[in-house]
XYZ file of C-alpha atoms in Angstrom:
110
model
C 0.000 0.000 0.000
C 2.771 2.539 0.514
C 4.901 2.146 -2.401
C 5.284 4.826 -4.638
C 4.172 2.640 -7.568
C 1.528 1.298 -6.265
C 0.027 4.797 -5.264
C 0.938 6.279 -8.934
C -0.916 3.187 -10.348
C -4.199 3.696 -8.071
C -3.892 7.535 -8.849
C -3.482 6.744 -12.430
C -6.783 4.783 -11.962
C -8.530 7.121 -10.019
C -6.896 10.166 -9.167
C -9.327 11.013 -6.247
C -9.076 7.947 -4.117
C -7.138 8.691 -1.293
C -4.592 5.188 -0.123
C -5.225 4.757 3.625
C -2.149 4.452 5.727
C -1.489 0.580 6.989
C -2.679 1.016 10.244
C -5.961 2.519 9.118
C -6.256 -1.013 7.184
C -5.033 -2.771 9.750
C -7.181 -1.120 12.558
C -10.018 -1.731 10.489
C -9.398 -5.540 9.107
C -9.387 -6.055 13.313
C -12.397 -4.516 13.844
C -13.721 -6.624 10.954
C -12.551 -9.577 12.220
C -13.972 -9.078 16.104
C -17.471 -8.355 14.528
C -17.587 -11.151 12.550
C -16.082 -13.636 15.111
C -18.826 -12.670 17.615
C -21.881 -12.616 14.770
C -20.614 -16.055 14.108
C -20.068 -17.154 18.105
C -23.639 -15.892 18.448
C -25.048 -17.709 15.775
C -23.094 -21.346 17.042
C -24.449 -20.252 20.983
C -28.242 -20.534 19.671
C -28.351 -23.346 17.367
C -30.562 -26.053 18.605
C -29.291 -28.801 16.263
C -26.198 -30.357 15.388
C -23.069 -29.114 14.051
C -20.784 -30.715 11.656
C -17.038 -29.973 11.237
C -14.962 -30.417 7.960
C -11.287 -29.686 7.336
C -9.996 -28.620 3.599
C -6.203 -28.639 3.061
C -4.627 -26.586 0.073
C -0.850 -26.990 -0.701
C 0.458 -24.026 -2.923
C 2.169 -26.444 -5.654
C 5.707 -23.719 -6.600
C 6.530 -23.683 -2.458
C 4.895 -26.373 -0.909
C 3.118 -24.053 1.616
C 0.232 -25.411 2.831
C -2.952 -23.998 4.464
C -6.196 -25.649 6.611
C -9.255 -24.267 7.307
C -11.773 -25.421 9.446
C -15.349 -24.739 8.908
C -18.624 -24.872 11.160
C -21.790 -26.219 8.987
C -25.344 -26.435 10.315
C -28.887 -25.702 10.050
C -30.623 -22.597 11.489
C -33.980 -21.792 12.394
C -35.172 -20.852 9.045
C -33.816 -24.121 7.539
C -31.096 -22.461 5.685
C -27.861 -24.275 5.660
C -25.090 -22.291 7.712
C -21.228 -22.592 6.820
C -18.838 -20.804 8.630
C -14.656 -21.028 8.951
C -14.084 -20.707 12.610
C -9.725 -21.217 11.544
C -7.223 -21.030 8.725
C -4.112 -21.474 9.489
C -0.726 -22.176 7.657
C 0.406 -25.256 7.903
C 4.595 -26.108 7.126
C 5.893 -29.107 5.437
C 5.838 -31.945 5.426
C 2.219 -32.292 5.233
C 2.257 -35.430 6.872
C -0.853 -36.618 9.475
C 0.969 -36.183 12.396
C 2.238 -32.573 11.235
C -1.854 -31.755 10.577
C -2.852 -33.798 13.461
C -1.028 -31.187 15.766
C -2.243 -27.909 13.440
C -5.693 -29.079 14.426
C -5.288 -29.610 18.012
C -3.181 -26.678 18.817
C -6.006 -24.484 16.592
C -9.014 -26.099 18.601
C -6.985 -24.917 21.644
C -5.712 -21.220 20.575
């Protein structure tokens, strides 16, 4: 966001938008964050029916980065199907099931 050709490209583009600073993104990617994470805490505290948990694993195929996410699907009131990712995390090689095994537990704990 601050480098110079960045901000001549977006000015190029549109010559009125003003870049914010980083820590006015930042500042407001948290507050994004903490609003959704307690929308979606609410909506988990008052469902009456079951919750199922899946895990999806990408591997980024030029570095071998890997990343897991773990989403929250279930039912609400209104019978419309709910999906949610409660984590994503990065996960290092070697993607083995004892290397995942741990990402999960220590993200169910954090």
């Amino acid at each position: 966001m601050e480098h110079h050709g960045f901000r001549k490209l977006l000015a190029s583009l549109q010559p009125l938008f003003k870049v914010p600073c980083r820590n006015t993104i930042k500042s407001d990617t948290l507050n994004m964050y903490d609003y959704e994470k307690t929308k979606v805490l609410s909506l988990l505290e008052c469902n009456k029916g079951r919750i199922a948990l899946t895990t999806d694993m990408w591997i980024e195929s030029n570095k071998r980065e890997g990343f897991l996410a773990l989403t929250a699907h279930f039912i609400d009131d209104n019978w419309t199907l709910q999906s949610h990712i409660l984590r994503f995390v990065y996960v290092r090689s070697p993607h083995t099931s004892e290397v995942l095994a741990n990402v999960i537990v220590k993200s169910m704990m954090d």
